[in-house]
Tab-separated table of C-alpha atoms in Angstrom:
chain	number	residue	atom	x	y	z
A	168	MET	CA	-43.935	62.691	-41.588
A	169	SER	CA	-46.972	64.954	-41.204
A	170	GLU	CA	-45.094	67.118	-38.687
A	171	VAL	CA	-42.160	67.464	-41.090
A	172	VAL	CA	-44.518	68.612	-43.843
A	173	GLU	CA	-46.190	71.010	-41.436
A	174	ALA	CA	-42.821	72.473	-40.430
A	175	GLY	CA	-41.905	72.988	-44.075
A	176	GLY	CA	-45.291	74.533	-44.804
A	177	TRP	CA	-45.006	77.084	-42.027
A	178	GLY	CA	-41.437	77.853	-43.042
A	179	LEU	CA	-42.641	78.510	-46.581
A	180	VAL	CA	-45.440	80.755	-45.310
A	181	ALA	CA	-42.979	82.862	-43.324
A	182	GLY	CA	-40.434	82.917	-46.167
A	183	SER	CA	-43.065	83.905	-48.744
A	184	ALA	CA	-43.354	87.260	-46.983
A	185	LEU	CA	-39.866	88.064	-48.308
A	186	VAL	CA	-41.091	87.511	-51.862
A	187	LEU	CA	-44.191	89.618	-51.179
A	188	GLY	CA	-42.017	92.407	-49.803
A	189	ALA	CA	-39.667	92.123	-52.791
A	190	VAL	CA	-42.577	92.474	-55.225
A	191	LEU	CA	-43.765	95.602	-53.422
A	192	GLY	CA	-40.290	97.078	-53.136
A	193	TYR	CA	-39.305	96.415	-56.728
A	194	GLY	CA	-42.617	97.274	-58.401
A	195	LEU	CA	-43.895	100.205	-56.337
A	196	ARG	CA	-42.464	103.498	-55.161
A	197	VAL	CA	-43.134	103.004	-51.478
A	198	PRO	CA	-42.288	106.134	-49.437
A	199	GLN	CA	-39.088	105.753	-47.446
A	200	LYS	CA	-40.796	106.703	-44.198
A	201	VAL	CA	-43.426	104.008	-44.697
A	202	ILE	CA	-40.688	101.403	-45.201
A	203	ALA	CA	-38.947	102.628	-42.055
A	204	LEU	CA	-42.103	102.511	-39.944
A	205	VAL	CA	-42.983	99.011	-41.105
A	206	MET	CA	-39.395	97.943	-40.408
A	207	ALA	CA	-39.617	99.383	-36.894
A	208	PHE	CA	-42.922	97.607	-36.263
A	209	GLY	CA	-41.455	94.322	-37.512
A	210	ALA	CA	-38.431	94.789	-35.263
A	211	GLY	CA	-40.710	95.222	-32.259
A	212	VAL	CA	-42.667	92.102	-33.148
A	213	LEU	CA	-39.468	90.081	-33.456
A	214	LEU	CA	-38.054	91.454	-30.200
A	215	SER	CA	-41.131	90.305	-28.332
A	216	ALA	CA	-41.170	86.880	-29.984
A	217	VAL	CA	-37.482	86.367	-29.240
A	218	SER	CA	-37.955	87.389	-25.603
A	219	PHE	CA	-41.057	85.385	-24.717
A	220	GLU	CA	-41.185	82.594	-27.293
A	221	LEU	CA	-37.500	81.758	-27.766
A	222	ILE	CA	-35.266	82.850	-24.912
A	223	GLY	CA	-38.081	82.409	-22.406
A	224	GLU	CA	-38.731	78.882	-23.670
A	225	SER	CA	-35.024	78.074	-23.633
A	226	TYR	CA	-34.756	79.266	-20.037
A	227	GLU	CA	-37.726	77.154	-18.931
A	228	GLN	CA	-36.303	74.029	-20.594
A	229	ALA	CA	-32.662	74.226	-19.533
A	230	GLY	CA	-32.118	77.132	-17.151
A	231	LEU	CA	-30.176	80.357	-17.389
A	232	GLY	CA	-26.770	78.878	-18.312
A	233	PRO	CA	-27.633	77.187	-21.646
A	234	ALA	CA	-30.000	80.025	-22.536
A	235	ALA	CA	-27.386	82.708	-21.954
A	236	VAL	CA	-24.519	80.808	-23.584
A	237	GLY	CA	-26.645	79.901	-26.587
A	238	THR	CA	-27.872	83.468	-27.040
A	239	LEU	CA	-24.340	84.879	-26.906
A	240	ALA	CA	-23.075	82.194	-29.281
A	241	GLY	CA	-25.817	82.977	-31.784
A	242	ALA	CA	-25.121	86.696	-31.624
A	243	ALA	CA	-21.372	86.100	-32.018
A	244	ALA	CA	-21.845	83.754	-34.985
A	245	TYR	CA	-24.153	86.221	-36.715
A	246	THR	CA	-21.768	89.122	-36.070
A	247	VAL	CA	-18.782	87.250	-37.487
A	248	GLY	CA	-20.742	86.228	-40.582
A	249	ASN	CA	-22.095	89.730	-41.004
A	250	LEU	CA	-18.626	91.293	-40.762
A	251	TRP	CA	-17.304	88.918	-43.411
A	252	LEU	CA	-20.175	89.719	-45.759
A	253	ALA	CA	-19.991	93.457	-45.071
A	254	ARG	CA	-16.475	93.543	-46.492
A	255	ARG	CA	-17.775	91.961	-49.679
A	256	GLY	CA	-20.571	94.410	-50.386
A	257	ALA	CA	-23.485	93.253	-48.222
A	258	ARG	CA	-23.212	95.812	-45.426
A	259	HIS	CA	-26.298	97.713	-46.547
A	260	ARG	CA	-28.295	94.753	-47.824
A	261	LYS	CA	-31.463	95.896	-46.053
A	262	ARG	CA	-31.062	99.508	-47.102
A	263	SER	CA	-33.318	100.884	-49.804
A	264	GLY	CA	-30.486	103.004	-51.223
A	265	HIS	CA	-32.179	106.339	-50.572
A	266	HIS	CA	-29.154	107.901	-48.866
A	267	SER	CA	-25.849	108.239	-50.671
A	268	GLY	CA	-23.049	106.363	-48.995
A	269	GLN	CA	-25.483	103.787	-47.625
A	270	ALA	CA	-26.606	102.204	-50.870
A	271	GLN	CA	-25.978	98.652	-52.004
A	272	PRO	CA	-23.055	98.525	-54.470
A	273	SER	CA	-23.566	97.382	-58.023
A	274	GLU	CA	-21.564	94.444	-59.372
A	275	GLU	CA	-19.431	96.899	-61.356
A	276	GLU	CA	-18.644	98.876	-58.198
A	277	GLN	CA	-17.732	95.790	-56.167
A	278	ASN	CA	-17.232	92.451	-57.843
A	279	GLY	CA	-18.969	89.636	-55.965
A	280	SER	CA	-21.335	91.933	-54.087
A	281	GLY	CA	-24.346	90.239	-55.675
A	282	LEU	CA	-23.388	86.889	-54.161
A	283	ALA	CA	-22.626	88.585	-50.857
A	284	LEU	CA	-26.097	90.152	-50.813
A	285	ALA	CA	-27.685	86.759	-51.447
A	286	LEU	CA	-25.618	85.124	-48.698
A	287	GLY	CA	-26.511	87.983	-46.365
A	288	ALA	CA	-30.204	87.428	-46.977
A	289	LEU	CA	-29.659	83.749	-46.226
A	290	LEU	CA	-27.777	84.614	-43.014
A	291	ASP	CA	-30.692	86.802	-41.887
A	292	GLY	CA	-33.423	84.325	-42.768
A	293	ILE	CA	-32.151	80.912	-41.657
A	294	PRO	CA	-32.325	81.407	-37.849
A	295	GLU	CA	-35.865	82.764	-38.088
A	296	SER	CA	-37.062	79.782	-40.102
A	297	ALA	CA	-35.234	77.183	-38.036
A	298	VAL	CA	-37.017	78.210	-34.848
A	299	ILE	CA	-40.359	77.689	-36.574
A	300	GLY	CA	-39.510	74.027	-37.001
A	301	VAL	CA	-38.093	73.806	-33.478
A	302	SER	CA	-41.285	75.312	-32.060
A	303	LEU	CA	-43.202	72.252	-33.306
A	304	LEU	CA	-41.232	70.148	-30.851
A	305	ASN	CA	-42.887	71.891	-27.920
A	306	GLY	CA	-46.249	70.186	-27.664
A	307	GLY	CA	-46.620	69.293	-31.324
A	308	ALA	CA	-48.083	72.652	-32.387
A	309	VAL	CA	-46.262	75.394	-34.210
A	310	SER	CA	-45.849	78.699	-32.386
A	311	ALA	CA	-48.316	81.000	-34.130
A	312	VAL	CA	-46.589	83.999	-32.564
A	313	THR	CA	-43.214	82.978	-33.982
A	314	VAL	CA	-44.645	82.449	-37.471
A	315	ALA	CA	-46.527	85.761	-37.316
A	316	ALA	CA	-43.448	87.609	-36.059
A	317	VAL	CA	-41.211	86.226	-38.814
A	318	PHE	CA	-43.850	86.868	-41.488
A	319	ILE	CA	-44.467	90.460	-40.384
A	320	SER	CA	-40.763	91.263	-40.126
A	321	ASN	CA	-39.950	89.639	-43.474
A	322	ILE	CA	-42.198	91.966	-45.476
A	323	PRO	CA	-40.245	95.184	-44.763
A	324	GLU	CA	-36.953	93.290	-45.043
A	325	GLY	CA	-37.805	92.136	-48.572
A	326	LEU	CA	-39.337	95.494	-49.452
A	327	SER	CA	-36.407	97.662	-48.427
A	328	SER	CA	-33.708	95.305	-49.672
A	329	SER	CA	-35.273	94.761	-53.102
A	330	ALA	CA	-35.697	98.522	-53.555
A	331	GLY	CA	-31.974	98.870	-52.842
A	332	MET	CA	-31.133	96.060	-55.266
A	333	LYS	CA	-33.125	97.767	-57.992
A	334	LYS	CA	-31.393	101.081	-57.335
A	335	ALA	CA	-28.032	99.299	-57.567
A	336	GLY	CA	-28.953	98.175	-61.095
A	337	ARG	CA	-29.885	94.544	-60.444
A	338	GLY	CA	-32.636	93.144	-62.626
A	339	LYS	CA	-35.865	91.323	-61.855
A	340	GLY	CA	-34.296	87.922	-62.439
A	341	TYR	CA	-31.679	88.501	-59.769
A	342	VAL	CA	-33.996	90.149	-57.241
A	343	PHE	CA	-36.814	87.629	-57.394
A	344	GLY	CA	-34.389	84.756	-57.859
A	345	VAL	CA	-32.691	85.690	-54.568
A	346	TRP	CA	-35.887	86.055	-52.587
A	347	GLY	CA	-37.470	82.975	-54.147
A	348	ALA	CA	-34.378	80.983	-53.196
A	349	ILE	CA	-34.466	82.362	-49.650
A	350	ALA	CA	-38.140	81.402	-49.339
A	351	ALA	CA	-37.216	77.874	-50.442
A	352	ALA	CA	-34.293	77.839	-47.998
A	353	SER	CA	-36.684	78.939	-45.255
A	354	THR	CA	-38.788	75.869	-45.966
A	355	VAL	CA	-35.764	73.569	-45.752
A	356	SER	CA	-34.499	75.325	-42.629
A	357	ALA	CA	-37.819	74.840	-40.840
A	358	VAL	CA	-37.845	71.146	-41.803
A	359	LEU	CA	-34.293	70.678	-40.533
A	360	GLY	CA	-35.117	72.576	-37.374
A	361	TYR	CA	-37.803	70.010	-36.634
A	362	ALA	CA	-36.260	66.826	-38.025
A	363	VAL	CA	-32.647	67.266	-36.917
A	364	VAL	CA	-32.971	69.125	-33.639
A	365	GLY	CA	-35.859	66.909	-32.561
A	366	GLY	CA	-33.467	64.011	-32.049
A	367	PHE	CA	-31.493	65.816	-29.342
A	368	SER	CA	-32.066	66.197	-25.625
A	369	ALA	CA	-34.167	68.987	-24.132
A	370	ALA	CA	-31.010	70.836	-23.058
A	371	VAL	CA	-29.626	70.798	-26.605
A	372	ILE	CA	-32.957	71.897	-28.054
A	373	ALA	CA	-33.012	74.771	-25.571
A	374	ALA	CA	-29.468	75.767	-26.519
A	375	VAL	CA	-30.257	75.660	-30.262
A	376	THR	CA	-33.329	77.813	-29.690
A	377	ALA	CA	-31.197	80.309	-27.779
A	378	VAL	CA	-28.565	80.351	-30.543
A	379	ALA	CA	-31.247	81.255	-33.094
A	380	ALA	CA	-32.611	83.896	-30.718
A	381	GLY	CA	-29.177	85.471	-30.321
A	382	ALA	CA	-28.670	85.601	-34.077
A	383	ILE	CA	-32.069	87.238	-34.565
A	384	LEU	CA	-31.390	89.816	-31.846
A	385	ALA	CA	-28.059	90.710	-33.441
A	386	MET	CA	-29.743	91.019	-36.835
A	387	ILE	CA	-32.408	93.361	-35.432
A	388	ALA	CA	-29.806	95.613	-33.817
A	389	ASP	CA	-27.431	95.606	-36.780
A	390	THR	CA	-29.760	95.888	-39.762
A	391	MET	CA	-33.441	96.533	-38.973
A	392	ILE	CA	-33.241	99.275	-36.342
A	393	PRO	CA	-30.575	101.336	-38.203
A	394	GLU	CA	-32.619	101.259	-41.422
A	395	ALA	CA	-35.763	102.306	-39.559
A	396	PHE	CA	-34.021	105.099	-37.649
A	397	GLN	CA	-32.429	106.481	-40.815
A	398	GLU	CA	-35.832	107.575	-42.112
A	399	ALA	CA	-38.238	107.768	-39.167
A	400	HIS	CA	-35.867	108.960	-36.435
A	401	LEU	CA	-37.602	109.447	-33.080
A	402	ALA	CA	-40.909	107.995	-34.289
A	403	ILE	CA	-39.483	104.485	-34.382
A	404	GLY	CA	-39.546	104.193	-30.591
A	405	LEU	CA	-43.332	104.304	-30.410
A	406	VAL	CA	-43.778	102.123	-33.491
A	407	THR	CA	-41.304	99.499	-32.236
A	408	VAL	CA	-43.044	99.360	-28.867
A	409	SER	CA	-46.392	98.971	-30.650
A	410	GLY	CA	-45.051	95.964	-32.561
A	411	PHE	CA	-43.649	94.537	-29.333
A	412	LEU	CA	-47.042	94.837	-27.603
A	413	VAL	CA	-48.921	93.279	-30.513
A	414	SER	CA	-46.646	90.241	-30.411
A	415	PHE	CA	-46.839	90.121	-26.603
A	416	ALA	CA	-50.643	90.160	-26.751
A	417	LEU	CA	-50.651	87.327	-29.290
A	418	SER	CA	-48.330	85.206	-27.131
A	419	HIS	CA	-50.660	85.620	-24.143
A	420	ALA	CA	-53.963	85.294	-25.983
């Protein structure tokens, strides 16, 4: 039971960064370039964590086959879900709405887009939280690098997305209700990642880890990097690499 509580606690810690980012994005006028640079740094951190903590671990547990198949399956599942949500108004859910044509639609502009945005946030957050719980299965200690990577990346996600929600005319109740619910879902997801996946064989655990990794990689490529590049352009390369190296250093400390 203590491990289940620990998994939920770490999931809540990582998910709370979304709420923190939402508070900053909704309440402050954060410069667009700052949002982009933080997003790029968070993308680099996640890329490193996915490479060394998730796919690397999956490969060591089950070999190349399950790791590769799981990663592709996760990316495919995320892409299908993202395409479905994009048609319902969630295509630019991580955009701050600074550029015309790339802003989140209001409910009047596209009926049901508010629900689509909430489901999109859930789609982005669940794989990240699930792997926190799964990481407890490897030696009984949570992966500090994975938690740190998810936490760091969640701040700019919440910041940029909430700024876009505000610009689309959505009120505080909706914005903080969405991110509070996602933080709660992150807690549940981490618990399920530990409690449910823990009953399977090592090969299945490795495959599940790879599926989550593939979904996260697809999310980075589809939502985080484009938002960062939109504002920071060529500077994001150096910033992304810096985030990658910070996470790499933590994983080898």
